[in-house]
Tab-separated table of C-alpha atoms and ligand atoms in Angstrom:
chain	number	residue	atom	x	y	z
A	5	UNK	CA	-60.262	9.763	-44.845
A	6	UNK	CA	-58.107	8.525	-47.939
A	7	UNK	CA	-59.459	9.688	-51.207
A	8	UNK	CA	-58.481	8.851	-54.653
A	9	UNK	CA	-58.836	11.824	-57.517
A	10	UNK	CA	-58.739	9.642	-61.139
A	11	UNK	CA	-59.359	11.688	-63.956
A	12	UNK	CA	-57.314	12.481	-67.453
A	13	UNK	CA	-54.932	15.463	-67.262
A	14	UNK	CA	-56.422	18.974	-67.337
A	15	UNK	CA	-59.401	18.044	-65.786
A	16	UNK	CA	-58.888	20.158	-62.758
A	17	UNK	CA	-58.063	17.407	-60.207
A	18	UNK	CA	-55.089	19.858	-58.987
A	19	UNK	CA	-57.029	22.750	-58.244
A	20	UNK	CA	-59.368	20.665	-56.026
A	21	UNK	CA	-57.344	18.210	-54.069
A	22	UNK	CA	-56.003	21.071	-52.045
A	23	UNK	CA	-59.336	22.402	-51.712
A	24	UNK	CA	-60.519	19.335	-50.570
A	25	UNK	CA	-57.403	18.515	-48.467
A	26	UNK	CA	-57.531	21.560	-46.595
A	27	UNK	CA	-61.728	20.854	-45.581
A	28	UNK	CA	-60.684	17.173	-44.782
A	29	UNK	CA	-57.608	18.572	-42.622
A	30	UNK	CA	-55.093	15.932	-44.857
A	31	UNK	CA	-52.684	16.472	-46.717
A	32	UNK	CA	-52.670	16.612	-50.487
A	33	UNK	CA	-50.260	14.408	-52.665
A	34	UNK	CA	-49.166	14.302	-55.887
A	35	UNK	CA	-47.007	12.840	-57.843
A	36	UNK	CA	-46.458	15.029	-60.600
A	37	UNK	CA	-45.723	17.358	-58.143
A	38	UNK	CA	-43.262	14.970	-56.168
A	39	UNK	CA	-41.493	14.315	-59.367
A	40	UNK	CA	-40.961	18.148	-61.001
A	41	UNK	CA	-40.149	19.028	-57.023
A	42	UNK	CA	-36.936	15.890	-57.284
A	43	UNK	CA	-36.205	16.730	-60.763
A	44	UNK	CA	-36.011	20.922	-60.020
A	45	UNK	CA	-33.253	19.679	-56.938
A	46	UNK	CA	-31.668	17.164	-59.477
A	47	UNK	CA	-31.940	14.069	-57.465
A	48	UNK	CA	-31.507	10.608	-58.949
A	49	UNK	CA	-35.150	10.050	-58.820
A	50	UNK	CA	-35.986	12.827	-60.615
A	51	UNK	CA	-33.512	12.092	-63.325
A	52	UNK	CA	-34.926	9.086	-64.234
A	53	UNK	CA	-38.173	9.996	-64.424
A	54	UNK	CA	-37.418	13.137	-66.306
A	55	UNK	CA	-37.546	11.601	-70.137
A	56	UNK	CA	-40.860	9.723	-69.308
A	57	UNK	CA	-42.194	12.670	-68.080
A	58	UNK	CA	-40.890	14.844	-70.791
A	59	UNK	CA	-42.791	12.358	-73.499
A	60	UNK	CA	-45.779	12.128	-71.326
A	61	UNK	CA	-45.161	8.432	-70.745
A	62	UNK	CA	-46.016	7.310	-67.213
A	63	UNK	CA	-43.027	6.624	-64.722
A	64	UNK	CA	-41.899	3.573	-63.634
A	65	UNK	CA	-44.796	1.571	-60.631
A	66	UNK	CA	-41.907	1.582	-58.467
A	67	UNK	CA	-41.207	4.801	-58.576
A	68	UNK	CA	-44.610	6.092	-57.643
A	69	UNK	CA	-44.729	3.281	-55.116
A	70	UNK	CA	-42.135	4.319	-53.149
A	71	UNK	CA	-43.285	8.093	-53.455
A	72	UNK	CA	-46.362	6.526	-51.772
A	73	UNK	CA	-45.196	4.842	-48.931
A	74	UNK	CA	-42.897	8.288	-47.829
A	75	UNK	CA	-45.697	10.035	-48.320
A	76	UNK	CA	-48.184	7.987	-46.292
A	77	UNK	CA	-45.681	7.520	-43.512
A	78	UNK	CA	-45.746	11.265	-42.864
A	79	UNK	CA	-47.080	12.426	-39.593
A	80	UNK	CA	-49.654	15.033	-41.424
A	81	UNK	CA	-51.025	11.968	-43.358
A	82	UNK	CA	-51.800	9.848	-40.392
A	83	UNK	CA	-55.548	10.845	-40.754
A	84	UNK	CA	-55.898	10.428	-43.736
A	85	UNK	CA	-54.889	12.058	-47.616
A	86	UNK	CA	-56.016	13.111	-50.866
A	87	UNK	CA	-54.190	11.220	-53.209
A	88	UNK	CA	-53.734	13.427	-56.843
A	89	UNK	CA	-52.774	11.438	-59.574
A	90	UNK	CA	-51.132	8.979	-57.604
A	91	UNK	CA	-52.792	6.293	-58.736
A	92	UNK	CA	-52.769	5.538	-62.710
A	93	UNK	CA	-51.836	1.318	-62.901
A	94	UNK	CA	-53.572	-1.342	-61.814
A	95	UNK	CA	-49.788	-2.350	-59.955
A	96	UNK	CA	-50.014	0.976	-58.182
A	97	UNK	CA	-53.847	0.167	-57.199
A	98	UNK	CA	-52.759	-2.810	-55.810
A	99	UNK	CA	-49.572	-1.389	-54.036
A	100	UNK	CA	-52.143	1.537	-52.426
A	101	UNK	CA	-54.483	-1.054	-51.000
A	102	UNK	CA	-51.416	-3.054	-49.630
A	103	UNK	CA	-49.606	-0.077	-47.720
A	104	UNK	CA	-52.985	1.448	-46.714
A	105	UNK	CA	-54.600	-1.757	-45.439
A	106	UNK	CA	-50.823	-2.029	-43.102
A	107	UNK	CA	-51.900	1.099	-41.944
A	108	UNK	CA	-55.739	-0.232	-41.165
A	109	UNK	CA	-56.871	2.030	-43.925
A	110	UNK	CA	-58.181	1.478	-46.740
A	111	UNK	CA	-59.441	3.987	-49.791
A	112	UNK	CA	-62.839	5.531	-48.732
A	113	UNK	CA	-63.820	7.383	-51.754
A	114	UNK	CA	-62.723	7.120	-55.686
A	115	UNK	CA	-63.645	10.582	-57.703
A	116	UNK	CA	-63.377	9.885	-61.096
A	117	UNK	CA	-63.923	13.596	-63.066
A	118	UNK	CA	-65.258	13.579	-66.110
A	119	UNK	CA	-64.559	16.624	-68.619
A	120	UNK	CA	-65.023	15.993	-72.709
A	121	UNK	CA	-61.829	15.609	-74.367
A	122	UNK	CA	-62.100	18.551	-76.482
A	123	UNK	CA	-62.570	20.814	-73.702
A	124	UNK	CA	-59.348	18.948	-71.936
A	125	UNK	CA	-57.359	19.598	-74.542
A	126	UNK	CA	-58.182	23.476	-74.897
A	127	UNK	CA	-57.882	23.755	-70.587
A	128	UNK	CA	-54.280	22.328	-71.000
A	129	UNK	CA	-53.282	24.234	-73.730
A	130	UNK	CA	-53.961	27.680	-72.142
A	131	UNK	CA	-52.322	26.404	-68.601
A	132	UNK	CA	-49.645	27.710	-66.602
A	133	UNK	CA	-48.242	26.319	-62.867
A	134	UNK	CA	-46.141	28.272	-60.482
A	135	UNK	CA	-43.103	27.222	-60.145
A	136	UNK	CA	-43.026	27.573	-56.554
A	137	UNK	CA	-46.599	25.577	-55.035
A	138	UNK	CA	-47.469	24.179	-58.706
A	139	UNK	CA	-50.364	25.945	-58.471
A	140	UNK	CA	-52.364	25.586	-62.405
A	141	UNK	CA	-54.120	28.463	-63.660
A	142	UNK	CA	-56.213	28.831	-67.243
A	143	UNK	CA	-55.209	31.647	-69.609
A	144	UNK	CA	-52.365	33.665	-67.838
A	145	UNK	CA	-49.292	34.159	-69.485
A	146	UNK	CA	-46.026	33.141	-68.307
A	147	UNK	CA	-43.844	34.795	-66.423
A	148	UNK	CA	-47.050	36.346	-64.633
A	149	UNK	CA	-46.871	36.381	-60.530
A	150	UNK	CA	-48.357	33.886	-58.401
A	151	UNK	CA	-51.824	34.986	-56.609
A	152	UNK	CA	-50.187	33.570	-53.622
A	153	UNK	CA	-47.216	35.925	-53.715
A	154	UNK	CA	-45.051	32.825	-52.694
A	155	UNK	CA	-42.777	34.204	-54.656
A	156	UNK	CA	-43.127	31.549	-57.888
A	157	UNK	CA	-43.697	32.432	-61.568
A	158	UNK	CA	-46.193	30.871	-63.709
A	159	UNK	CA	-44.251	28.859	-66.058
A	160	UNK	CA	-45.644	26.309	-69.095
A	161	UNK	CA	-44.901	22.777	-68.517
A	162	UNK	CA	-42.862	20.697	-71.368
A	163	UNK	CA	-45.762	17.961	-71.213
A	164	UNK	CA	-48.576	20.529	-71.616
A	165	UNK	CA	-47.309	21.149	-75.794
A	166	UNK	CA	-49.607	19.422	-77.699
A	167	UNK	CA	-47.426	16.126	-78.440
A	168	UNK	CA	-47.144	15.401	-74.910
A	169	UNK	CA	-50.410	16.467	-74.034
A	170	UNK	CA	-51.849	13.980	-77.037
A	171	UNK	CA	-49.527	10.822	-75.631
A	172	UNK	CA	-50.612	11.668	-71.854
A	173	UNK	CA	-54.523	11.312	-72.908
A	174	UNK	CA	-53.766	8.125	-75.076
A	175	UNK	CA	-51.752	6.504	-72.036
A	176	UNK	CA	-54.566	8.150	-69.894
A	177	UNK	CA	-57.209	5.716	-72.065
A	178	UNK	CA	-54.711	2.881	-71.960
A	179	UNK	CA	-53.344	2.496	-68.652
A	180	UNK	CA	-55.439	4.774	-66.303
A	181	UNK	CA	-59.134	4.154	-67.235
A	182	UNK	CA	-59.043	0.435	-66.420
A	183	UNK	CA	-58.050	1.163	-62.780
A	184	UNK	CA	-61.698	3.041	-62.589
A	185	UNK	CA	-63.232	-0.339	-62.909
A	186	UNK	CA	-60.980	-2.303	-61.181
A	187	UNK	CA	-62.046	0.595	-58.094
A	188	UNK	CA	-65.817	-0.700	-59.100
A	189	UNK	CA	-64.758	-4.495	-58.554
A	190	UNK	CA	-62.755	-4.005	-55.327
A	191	UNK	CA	-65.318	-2.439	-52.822
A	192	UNK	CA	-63.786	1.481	-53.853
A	193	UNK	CA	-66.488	3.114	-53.562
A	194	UNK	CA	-66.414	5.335	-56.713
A	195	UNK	CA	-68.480	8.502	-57.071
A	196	UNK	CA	-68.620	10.211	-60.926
A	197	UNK	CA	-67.751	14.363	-60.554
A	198	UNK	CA	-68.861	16.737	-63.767
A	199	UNK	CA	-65.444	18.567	-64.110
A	200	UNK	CA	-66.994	21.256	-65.953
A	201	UNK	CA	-68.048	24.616	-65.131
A	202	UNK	CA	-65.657	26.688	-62.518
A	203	UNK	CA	-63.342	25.538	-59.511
A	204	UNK	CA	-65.866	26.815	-57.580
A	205	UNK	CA	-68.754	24.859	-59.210
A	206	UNK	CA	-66.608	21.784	-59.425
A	207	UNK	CA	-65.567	21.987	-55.726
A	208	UNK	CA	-69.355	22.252	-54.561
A	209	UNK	CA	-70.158	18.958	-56.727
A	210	UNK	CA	-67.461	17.139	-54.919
A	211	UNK	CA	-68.140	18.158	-51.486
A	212	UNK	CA	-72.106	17.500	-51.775
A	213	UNK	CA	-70.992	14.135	-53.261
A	214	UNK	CA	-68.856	12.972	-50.169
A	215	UNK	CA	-71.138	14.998	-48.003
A	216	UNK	CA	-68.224	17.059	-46.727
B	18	AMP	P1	-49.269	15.293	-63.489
B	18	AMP	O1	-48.653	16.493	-62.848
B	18	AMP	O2	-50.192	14.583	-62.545
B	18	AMP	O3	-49.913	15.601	-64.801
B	18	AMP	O4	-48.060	14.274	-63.789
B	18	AMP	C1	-47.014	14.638	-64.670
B	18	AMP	C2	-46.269	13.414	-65.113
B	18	AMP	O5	-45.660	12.777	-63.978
B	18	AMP	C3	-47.099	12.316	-65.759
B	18	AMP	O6	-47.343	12.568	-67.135
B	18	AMP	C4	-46.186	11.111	-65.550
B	18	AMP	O7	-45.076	11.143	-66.419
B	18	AMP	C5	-45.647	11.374	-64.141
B	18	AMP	N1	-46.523	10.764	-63.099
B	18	AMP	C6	-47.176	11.420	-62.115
B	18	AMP	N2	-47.871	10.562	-61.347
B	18	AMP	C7	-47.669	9.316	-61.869
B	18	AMP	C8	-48.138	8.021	-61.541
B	18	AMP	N3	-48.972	7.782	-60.519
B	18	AMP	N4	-47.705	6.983	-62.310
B	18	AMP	C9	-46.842	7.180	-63.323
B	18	AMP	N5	-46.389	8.374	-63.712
B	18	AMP	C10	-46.792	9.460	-62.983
């Protein structure tokens, strides 16, 4: 199964795709993820997409396109994936449908989360992520262990101050809430998640939703 999370940043889409990945047996991918991962080791790719990142701009299509097709030619992926971010232009839409359909897949289910801005904007500016599995948590301090004792830290991110945070919700209304309906005219079959309320609360909506 090949889902789709869409949803502005901070509305917990990280916590659950490897909730979700995990019950599905796929793996979980996501960008973000790939990106700070190439730009921790200093590889080309993650030096170019550093200073979008850094301004909360998104990176190039054919960046994130060719992040896609390595990812989806992984052996772990061959039954499917749960695709985090991945998707945020129309383009990249497009480019999903073409590499998946090659495959003789196609998306199965679009989650779109839905959380009030205001609420958004005070989730992201309490967050930190381990440095190690990226992990986000709400209102722990940096420098704090990792639950998972994986060794990691819980560091801020530079696009979680408030400029970055402000340009990554305005390019989130700008580029990434137009692929939503282009989902709705393509056959995606799109299913609206309340991101409110715990992980736990969240993770029961989505799994009741897809009947997982
Ligand atoms: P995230 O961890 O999902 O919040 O992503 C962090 C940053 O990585 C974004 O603000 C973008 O700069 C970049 N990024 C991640 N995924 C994409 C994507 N699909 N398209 C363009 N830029 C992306």
């Amino acid at each position: 199964m090949d889902v789709v999370f869409l949803g502005a940043p901070g509305v917990g889409k990280g916590t659950q795709a490897p909730r979700l990945a995990h019950r599905l047996g796929v793996p979980a991918v996501a960008t973000g993820d790939v990106l700070r991962a190439a730009l921790k080791q200093g590889t080309p790719r993650g030096l170019e997409a550093k200073a979008f990142m850094d301004r909360g701009d998104l990176v190039p299509d054919e960046v994130i396109l060719a992040i896609m097709k390595e990812r989806l030619a992984e052996k772990e992926a061959a039954r499917g994936s749960v695709l985090d971010g991945v998707v945020r232009t129309i383009p990249q839409a497009e480019g999903l449908d073409r590499m998946l359909g090659e495959l003789g897949r196609s998306v199965n289910w679009v989650l779109s989360f839905e959380l009030p801005e205001s609420e958004i904007v005070r989730r992201l500016s309490g967050r930190t992520t381990c440095d190690v599995c990226h992990t986000p948590y709400t209102g722990r301090a940096p420098s704090t262990p990792c639950d998972r004792r994986d060794g990691g830290s819980l560091v801020r991110r530079r696009d979680d101050e408030p400029a970055a945070v402000h340009k990554r919700l305005e390019v989130y209304r700008q580029q990434t809430a137009p692929v939503l309906a282009w989902y709705e005219t393509h056959g995606g079959r799109v299913k609206a998640i309340d991101a409110s309320g715990t992980p736990d609360e969240v993770f029961a909506r989505i799994g009741a939703a897809l009947g997982v």
